[in-house]
GROMACS .gro file of C-alpha atoms in nm:
model
  356
    1UNK     CA    1   7.494   9.419   8.980
    2UNK     CA    2   7.694   9.699   8.775
    3UNK     CA    3   7.727   9.640   8.398
    4UNK     CA    4   7.881   9.907   8.193
    5UNK     CA    5   7.854   9.942   7.827
    6UNK     CA    6   8.118  10.135   7.662
    7UNK     CA    7   8.039  10.389   7.364
    8UNK     CA    8   8.304  10.362   7.126
    9UNK     CA    9   8.360  10.567   6.803
   10UNK     CA   10   8.574  10.762   6.556
   11UNK     CA   11   8.534  11.146   6.613
   12UNK     CA   12   8.272  11.335   6.520
   13UNK     CA   13   8.001  11.030   6.473
   14UNK     CA   14   7.786  11.159   6.727
   15UNK     CA   15   7.894  10.929   7.037
   16UNK     CA   16   7.907  11.204   7.253
   17UNK     CA   17   7.536  11.357   7.140
   18UNK     CA   18   7.440  10.985   7.222
   19UNK     CA   19   7.568  10.998   7.555
   20UNK     CA   20   7.447  11.338   7.691
   21UNK     CA   21   7.075  11.239   7.545
   22UNK     CA   22   7.089  10.931   7.767
   23UNK     CA   23   7.237  11.103   8.063
   24UNK     CA   24   6.987  11.362   8.037
   25UNK     CA   25   6.756  11.077   8.124
   26UNK     CA   26   6.936  10.907   8.400
   27UNK     CA   27   6.795  10.780   8.745
   28UNK     CA   28   6.815  10.969   9.015
   29UNK     CA   29   7.147  10.845   9.165
   30UNK     CA   30   6.967  10.874   9.547
   31UNK     CA   31   6.745  10.548   9.436
   32UNK     CA   32   7.059  10.342   9.390
   33UNK     CA   33   7.308  10.399   9.669
   34UNK     CA   34   7.549  10.169   9.540
   35UNK     CA   35   7.584  10.306   9.227
   36UNK     CA   36   7.854  10.581   9.146
   37UNK     CA   37   7.804  10.819   8.873
   38UNK     CA   38   8.130  10.974   8.749
   39UNK     CA   39   8.089  11.258   8.510
   40UNK     CA   40   8.141  11.027   8.208
   41UNK     CA   41   7.928  10.742   8.333
   42UNK     CA   42   7.546  10.752   8.293
   43UNK     CA   43   7.337  10.541   8.484
   44UNK     CA   44   7.008  10.506   8.303
   45UNK     CA   45   6.683  10.310   8.348
   46UNK     CA   46   6.597   9.961   8.115
   47UNK     CA   47   6.230  10.053   7.958
   48UNK     CA   48   5.999   9.780   8.066
   49UNK     CA   49   5.652   9.798   8.088
   50UNK     CA   50   5.586   9.523   8.306
   51UNK     CA   51   5.666   9.732   8.588
   52UNK     CA   52   5.393   9.963   8.535
   53UNK     CA   53   5.158   9.695   8.510
   54UNK     CA   54   5.284   9.534   8.846
   55UNK     CA   55   5.259   9.891   9.032
   56UNK     CA   56   4.897   9.959   8.911
   57UNK     CA   57   4.804   9.601   9.104
   58UNK     CA   58   4.999   9.649   9.380
   59UNK     CA   59   4.992  10.033   9.429
   60UNK     CA   60   5.362  10.065   9.593
   61UNK     CA   61   5.538  10.390   9.741
   62UNK     CA   62   5.764  10.357   9.451
   63UNK     CA   63   5.886  10.223   9.130
   64UNK     CA   64   6.236  10.152   9.058
   65UNK     CA   65   6.357   9.994   8.734
   66UNK     CA   66   6.680   9.823   8.694
   67UNK     CA   67   6.963  10.021   8.538
   68UNK     CA   68   7.245  10.004   8.313
   69UNK     CA   69   7.563  10.220   8.290
   70UNK     CA   70   7.690  10.346   7.960
   71UNK     CA   71   8.047  10.523   7.952
   72UNK     CA   72   8.159  10.773   7.687
   73UNK     CA   73   8.504  10.644   7.610
   74UNK     CA   74   8.755  10.896   7.477
   75UNK     CA   75   8.739  10.898   7.078
   76UNK     CA   76   8.964  10.640   6.908
   77UNK     CA   77   9.183  10.748   6.572
   78UNK     CA   78   9.405  10.520   6.391
   79UNK     CA   79   9.756  10.398   6.587
   80UNK     CA   80   9.525  10.419   6.910
   81UNK     CA   81   9.673  10.068   6.987
   82UNK     CA   82  10.024  10.246   6.962
   83UNK     CA   83   9.923  10.541   7.162
   84UNK     CA   84   9.818  10.788   6.905
   85UNK     CA   85   9.570  11.028   7.018
   86UNK     CA   86   9.404  10.969   7.367
   87UNK     CA   87   9.494  10.601   7.227
   88UNK     CA   88   9.606  10.470   7.594
   89UNK     CA   89   9.338  10.596   7.759
   90UNK     CA   90   9.095  10.462   7.550
   91UNK     CA   91   9.218  10.134   7.589
   92UNK     CA   92   9.208  10.133   7.957
   93UNK     CA   93   8.872  10.262   7.931
   94UNK     CA   94   8.721   9.990   7.764
   95UNK     CA   95   8.938   9.708   7.923
   96UNK     CA   96   8.661   9.819   8.211
   97UNK     CA   97   8.346   9.783   8.074
   98UNK     CA   98   8.124   9.453   8.005
   99UNK     CA   99   8.004   9.493   7.630
  100UNK     CA  100   8.074   9.757   7.363
  101UNK     CA  101   7.841   9.977   7.173
  102UNK     CA  102   8.016  10.020   6.827
  103UNK     CA  103   7.849  10.406   6.724
  104UNK     CA  104   7.925  10.440   6.341
  105UNK     CA  105   7.788  10.744   6.120
  106UNK     CA  106   7.548  10.687   5.828
  107UNK     CA  107   7.434  11.072   5.827
  108UNK     CA  108   7.572  11.320   5.569
  109UNK     CA  109   7.630  11.625   5.727
  110UNK     CA  110   7.899  11.904   5.504
  111UNK     CA  111   7.901  12.119   5.868
  112UNK     CA  112   8.029  11.830   6.054
  113UNK     CA  113   8.384  11.710   5.913
  114UNK     CA  114   8.430  11.308   5.917
  115UNK     CA  115   8.815  11.195   6.045
  116UNK     CA  116   8.886  11.037   5.741
  117UNK     CA  117   8.694  11.343   5.526
  118UNK     CA  118   8.394  11.055   5.402
  119UNK     CA  119   8.106  10.910   5.543
  120UNK     CA  120   8.222  10.509   5.517
  121UNK     CA  121   8.055  10.338   5.829
  122UNK     CA  122   8.263   9.980   5.748
  123UNK     CA  123   8.614  10.141   5.715
  124UNK     CA  124   8.531  10.296   6.032
  125UNK     CA  125   8.461   9.985   6.192
  126UNK     CA  126   8.743   9.841   6.028
  127UNK     CA  127   8.991  10.099   6.210
  128UNK     CA  128   8.829  10.041   6.535
  129UNK     CA  129   8.835   9.649   6.540
  130UNK     CA  130   9.195   9.656   6.389
  131UNK     CA  131   9.328   9.916   6.682
  132UNK     CA  132   9.108   9.681   6.912
  133UNK     CA  133   9.303   9.356   6.742
  134UNK     CA  134   9.633   9.540   6.758
  135UNK     CA  135   9.592   9.593   7.128
  136UNK     CA  136   9.503   9.280   7.200
  137UNK     CA  137   9.804   9.094   7.007
  138UNK     CA  138  10.048   9.301   7.210
  139UNK     CA  139   9.867   9.175   7.523
  140UNK     CA  140   9.829   8.775   7.389
  141UNK     CA  141  10.218   8.815   7.275
  142UNK     CA  142  10.313   8.912   7.611
  143UNK     CA  143  10.139   8.640   7.810
  144UNK     CA  144  10.218   8.365   7.564
  145UNK     CA  145  10.597   8.413   7.609
  146UNK     CA  146  10.558   8.328   7.981
  147UNK     CA  147  10.274   8.057   7.923
  148UNK     CA  148  10.538   7.892   7.674
  149UNK     CA  149  10.799   7.878   7.989
  150UNK     CA  150  10.529   7.722   8.215
  151UNK     CA  151  10.418   7.492   7.972
  152UNK     CA  152  10.731   7.303   7.967
  153UNK     CA  153  10.650   7.190   8.354
  154UNK     CA  154  10.432   6.923   8.183
  155UNK     CA  155  10.107   7.059   8.382
  156UNK     CA  156   9.807   7.008   8.183
  157UNK     CA  157   9.678   7.346   8.276
  158UNK     CA  158  10.008   7.533   8.190
  159UNK     CA  159   9.949   7.373   7.828
  160UNK     CA  160   9.590   7.447   7.781
  161UNK     CA  161   9.658   7.807   7.879
  162UNK     CA  162   9.946   7.828   7.648
  163UNK     CA  163   9.746   7.666   7.350
  164UNK     CA  164   9.457   7.892   7.386
  165UNK     CA  165   9.702   8.198   7.385
  166UNK     CA  166   9.816   8.052   7.066
  167UNK     CA  167   9.518   8.013   6.922
  168UNK     CA  168   9.411   8.426   7.007
  169UNK     CA  169   9.761   8.507   6.856
  170UNK     CA  170   9.669   8.338   6.523
  171UNK     CA  171   9.328   8.512   6.480
  172UNK     CA  172   9.447   8.802   6.575
  173UNK     CA  173   9.755   8.878   6.362
  174UNK     CA  174   9.488   8.755   6.066
  175UNK     CA  175   9.252   9.042   6.191
  176UNK     CA  176   9.012   8.798   6.356
  177UNK     CA  177   8.838   8.882   6.691
  178UNK     CA  178   8.919   8.640   6.956
  179UNK     CA  179   8.547   8.594   7.002
  180UNK     CA  180   8.550   8.371   6.735
  181UNK     CA  181   8.820   8.148   6.866
  182UNK     CA  182   8.647   7.818   6.974
  183UNK     CA  183   8.831   7.686   7.326
  184UNK     CA  184   8.775   7.361   7.520
  185UNK     CA  185   8.601   7.413   7.868
  186UNK     CA  186   8.944   7.323   8.000
  187UNK     CA  187   9.115   7.602   7.792
  188UNK     CA  188   8.845   7.874   7.910
  189UNK     CA  189   8.942   7.799   8.283
  190UNK     CA  190   9.265   7.831   8.247
  191UNK     CA  191   9.195   8.150   8.042
  192UNK     CA  192   8.961   8.318   8.250
  193UNK     CA  193   9.175   8.603   8.377
  194UNK     CA  194   9.284   8.679   7.983
  195UNK     CA  195   9.054   8.983   7.942
  196UNK     CA  196   9.076   9.119   7.564
  197UNK     CA  197   8.893   9.394   7.406
  198UNK     CA  198   8.794   9.194   7.113
  199UNK     CA  199   8.607   8.860   7.339
  200UNK     CA  200   8.351   9.129   7.495
  201UNK     CA  201   8.001   9.102   7.383
  202UNK     CA  202   7.917   9.384   7.142
  203UNK     CA  203   7.646   9.550   6.917
  204UNK     CA  204   7.629   9.866   6.651
  205UNK     CA  205   7.483  10.187   6.719
  206UNK     CA  206   7.390  10.329   6.336
  207UNK     CA  207   7.369  10.701   6.343
  208UNK     CA  208   7.123  10.751   6.084
  209UNK     CA  209   6.986  11.086   5.951
  210UNK     CA  210   6.665  11.247   6.138
  211UNK     CA  211   6.458  11.136   5.881
  212UNK     CA  212   6.551  10.752   5.904
  213UNK     CA  213   6.552  10.720   6.295
  214UNK     CA  214   6.411  10.400   6.327
  215UNK     CA  215   6.523  10.238   5.993
  216UNK     CA  216   6.826  10.011   6.011
  217UNK     CA  217   7.065  10.046   5.703
  218UNK     CA  218   7.196   9.756   5.505
  219UNK     CA  219   7.525   9.676   5.687
  220UNK     CA  220   7.685   9.355   5.746
  221UNK     CA  221   7.703   9.377   6.111
  222UNK     CA  222   7.926   9.008   6.153
  223UNK     CA  223   7.655   8.890   6.320
  224UNK     CA  224   7.568   9.145   6.599
  225UNK     CA  225   7.263   9.335   6.671
  226UNK     CA  226   7.219   9.693   6.486
  227UNK     CA  227   7.044   9.961   6.635
  228UNK     CA  228   6.933  10.230   6.412
  229UNK     CA  229   6.918  10.601   6.605
  230UNK     CA  230   6.927  10.944   6.526
  231UNK     CA  231   7.148  11.149   6.729
  232UNK     CA  232   7.026  11.461   6.671
  233UNK     CA  233   6.634  11.324   6.726
  234UNK     CA  234   6.714  11.218   7.037
  235UNK     CA  235   6.883  11.516   7.172
  236UNK     CA  236   6.582  11.713   7.048
  237UNK     CA  237   6.372  11.449   7.272
  238UNK     CA  238   6.601  11.472   7.547
  239UNK     CA  239   6.494  11.830   7.596
  240UNK     CA  240   6.137  11.781   7.587
  241UNK     CA  241   5.892  11.695   7.866
  242UNK     CA  242   5.728  11.296   7.864
  243UNK     CA  243   5.417  11.470   7.686
  244UNK     CA  244   5.614  11.683   7.430
  245UNK     CA  245   5.831  11.410   7.361
  246UNK     CA  246   5.530  11.153   7.303
  247UNK     CA  247   5.353  11.424   7.057
  248UNK     CA  248   5.734  11.476   6.910
  249UNK     CA  249   5.741  11.051   6.837
  250UNK     CA  250   5.376  11.048   6.688
  251UNK     CA  251   5.475  11.338   6.481
  252UNK     CA  252   5.763  11.133   6.335
  253UNK     CA  253   5.568  10.827   6.321
  254UNK     CA  254   5.808  10.632   6.534
  255UNK     CA  255   5.641  10.418   6.835
  256UNK     CA  256   5.956  10.445   7.081
  257UNK     CA  257   6.266  10.658   7.161
  258UNK     CA  258   6.594  10.539   6.987
  259UNK     CA  259   6.745  10.551   7.342
  260UNK     CA  260   6.506  10.316   7.445
  261UNK     CA  261   6.596  10.050   7.151
  262UNK     CA  262   6.969  10.111   7.212
  263UNK     CA  263   6.915  10.018   7.625
  264UNK     CA  264   6.729   9.720   7.591
  265UNK     CA  265   6.982   9.584   7.312
  266UNK     CA  266   7.244   9.658   7.542
  267UNK     CA  267   7.060   9.481   7.818
  268UNK     CA  268   7.024   9.147   7.598
  269UNK     CA  269   7.365   9.181   7.442
  270UNK     CA  270   7.491   9.072   7.791
  271UNK     CA  271   7.246   8.805   7.788
  272UNK     CA  272   7.080   8.904   8.128
  273UNK     CA  273   6.747   8.861   8.230
  274UNK     CA  274   6.483   9.070   8.460
  275UNK     CA  275   6.300   8.966   8.765
  276UNK     CA  276   6.079   9.165   8.991
  277UNK     CA  277   6.032   9.247   9.364
  278UNK     CA  278   5.651   9.352   9.442
  279UNK     CA  279   5.531   9.509   9.720
  280UNK     CA  280   5.387   9.783   9.927
  281UNK     CA  281   5.714   9.967  10.000
  282UNK     CA  282   5.862   9.942   9.626
  283UNK     CA  283   5.793   9.751   9.299
  284UNK     CA  284   6.154   9.677   9.172
  285UNK     CA  285   6.297   9.512   8.907
  286UNK     CA  286   6.659   9.334   8.919
  287UNK     CA  287   6.913   9.212   8.668
  288UNK     CA  288   7.086   8.834   8.689
  289UNK     CA  289   7.257   8.683   8.421
  290UNK     CA  290   7.045   8.421   8.199
  291UNK     CA  291   7.100   8.065   8.360
  292UNK     CA  292   7.134   8.199   8.713
  293UNK     CA  293   6.993   7.985   9.038
  294UNK     CA  294   6.764   8.177   9.271
  295UNK     CA  295   7.014   8.205   9.536
  296UNK     CA  296   7.237   8.424   9.309
  297UNK     CA  297   6.905   8.617   9.221
  298UNK     CA  298   6.888   8.665   9.602
  299UNK     CA  299   7.238   8.802   9.664
  300UNK     CA  300   7.191   9.053   9.425
  301UNK     CA  301   6.920   9.217   9.659
  302UNK     CA  302   7.163   9.158   9.912
  303UNK     CA  303   7.492   8.929   9.927
  304UNK     CA  304   7.337   8.771  10.306
  305UNK     CA  305   7.033   8.633  10.108
  306UNK     CA  306   7.258   8.415   9.895
  307UNK     CA  307   7.461   8.280  10.171
  308UNK     CA  308   7.166   8.192  10.393
  309UNK     CA  309   6.908   8.170  10.114
  310UNK     CA  310   6.630   7.901  10.199
  311UNK     CA  311   6.341   7.912   9.950
  312UNK     CA  312   6.166   8.147   9.714
  313UNK     CA  313   5.833   8.207   9.665
  314UNK     CA  314   5.811   8.247   9.292
  315UNK     CA  315   5.539   8.382   9.051
  316UNK     CA  316   5.556   8.414   8.678
  317UNK     CA  317   5.445   8.737   8.565
  318UNK     CA  318   5.154   8.672   8.313
  319UNK     CA  319   5.020   8.453   8.633
  320UNK     CA  320   5.048   8.779   8.871
  321UNK     CA  321   4.915   8.970   8.621
  322UNK     CA  322   4.613   8.705   8.557
  323UNK     CA  323   4.564   8.704   8.928
  324UNK     CA  324   4.570   8.997   8.975
  325UNK     CA  325   4.841   8.995   9.234
  326UNK     CA  326   4.991   8.755   9.495
  327UNK     CA  327   4.687   8.634   9.660
  328UNK     CA  328   4.497   8.573   9.361
  329UNK     CA  329   4.794   8.352   9.198
  330UNK     CA  330   4.821   8.174   9.565
  331UNK     CA  331   4.446   8.080   9.528
  332UNK     CA  332   4.513   7.986   9.174
  333UNK     CA  333   4.796   7.747   9.277
  334UNK     CA  334   5.018   7.926   9.032
  335UNK     CA  335   5.267   8.071   9.319
  336UNK     CA  336   5.526   7.799   9.353
  337UNK     CA  337   5.778   7.720   9.614
  338UNK     CA  338   6.172   7.667   9.465
  339UNK     CA  339   6.490   7.569   9.587
  340UNK     CA  340   6.842   7.635   9.531
  341UNK     CA  341   6.872   7.470   9.219
  342UNK     CA  342   6.586   7.670   9.050
  343UNK     CA  343   6.678   7.848   8.773
  344UNK     CA  344   6.558   8.208   8.695
  345UNK     CA  345   6.320   8.294   8.424
  346UNK     CA  346   6.243   8.627   8.276
  347UNK     CA  347   5.985   8.835   8.449
  348UNK     CA  348   5.977   8.612   8.757
  349UNK     CA  349   5.769   8.809   9.037
  350UNK     CA  350   5.980   8.653   9.366
  351UNK     CA  351   5.945   8.656   9.756
  352UNK     CA  352   6.299   8.517   9.879
  353UNK     CA  353   6.314   8.375  10.251
  354UNK     CA  354   6.648   8.364  10.409
  355UNK     CA  355   6.830   8.298  10.731
  356UNK     CA  356   7.024   8.618  10.801
   0.00000   0.00000   0.00000
């Protein structure tokens, strides 16, 4: 499944520096024939130590991580919702992503001018969210005009849609994100085509000074995950080979790169889980939504596998490691046969049987 995170921020906050560092570690596209890489999209691996552990047991020909795409979205300025700057381009690109990474500047640097001539991440976030709210408000008001006409028909679905749109309108007009609006199941169904910017999952990337690269600043994030990262440090790390990068991190006293934290946060923000396939040809990680059933997981590998799903052989990651592979898990009784109603768990090692 192709998942995109939009990197959003005002000019000169380090957004493009982060994107460049990310794309320098992107996965070889040859390994992912269905993954299209555009100039402004970087396809990067999701860090997962379990892959190497599984590979040490199976000894495959190759190891393939699951991936996530980051999109470098054109810089936003005040008035973007009315077309200022690259406003229309900004909004069209952000509509296409699955989640938003708000990059906020926390570092001071006299050589890098802030668009508002001061470093104020709280104000920056308010600027971004105001523009998104205004764009959503325009979208909702256009939809509501038609919905209220349809509502007069008396059809329940039309009524549910109009009520939901009015709730969105009220929140957005008050400067509140549409994601805070509580809808009934029927209202959600009636508005499933309403793709509002402020309903997208989001998290905050705090671009901090070099000496605070793993220290989260005090900031009111509105309940969203906050990832501290120094874009300058990450840019330097991206230029080093793995051994040099490891030594640099040890010198900084940091256990892992900020990019690794950022990628994992993006992954969890989308409420995803990882399952594995493990054989002599490859050990591979795959992505599904939390709550996905076994046939859906099989369909991620190939659409025919979902349609013709029969059953799944499933071994929990810990059981696979404890048994030193499939044979040991089978002998210990920890391999299970699961049917169409099985809900996938993070770390499941699977082999799908299908009639395709």
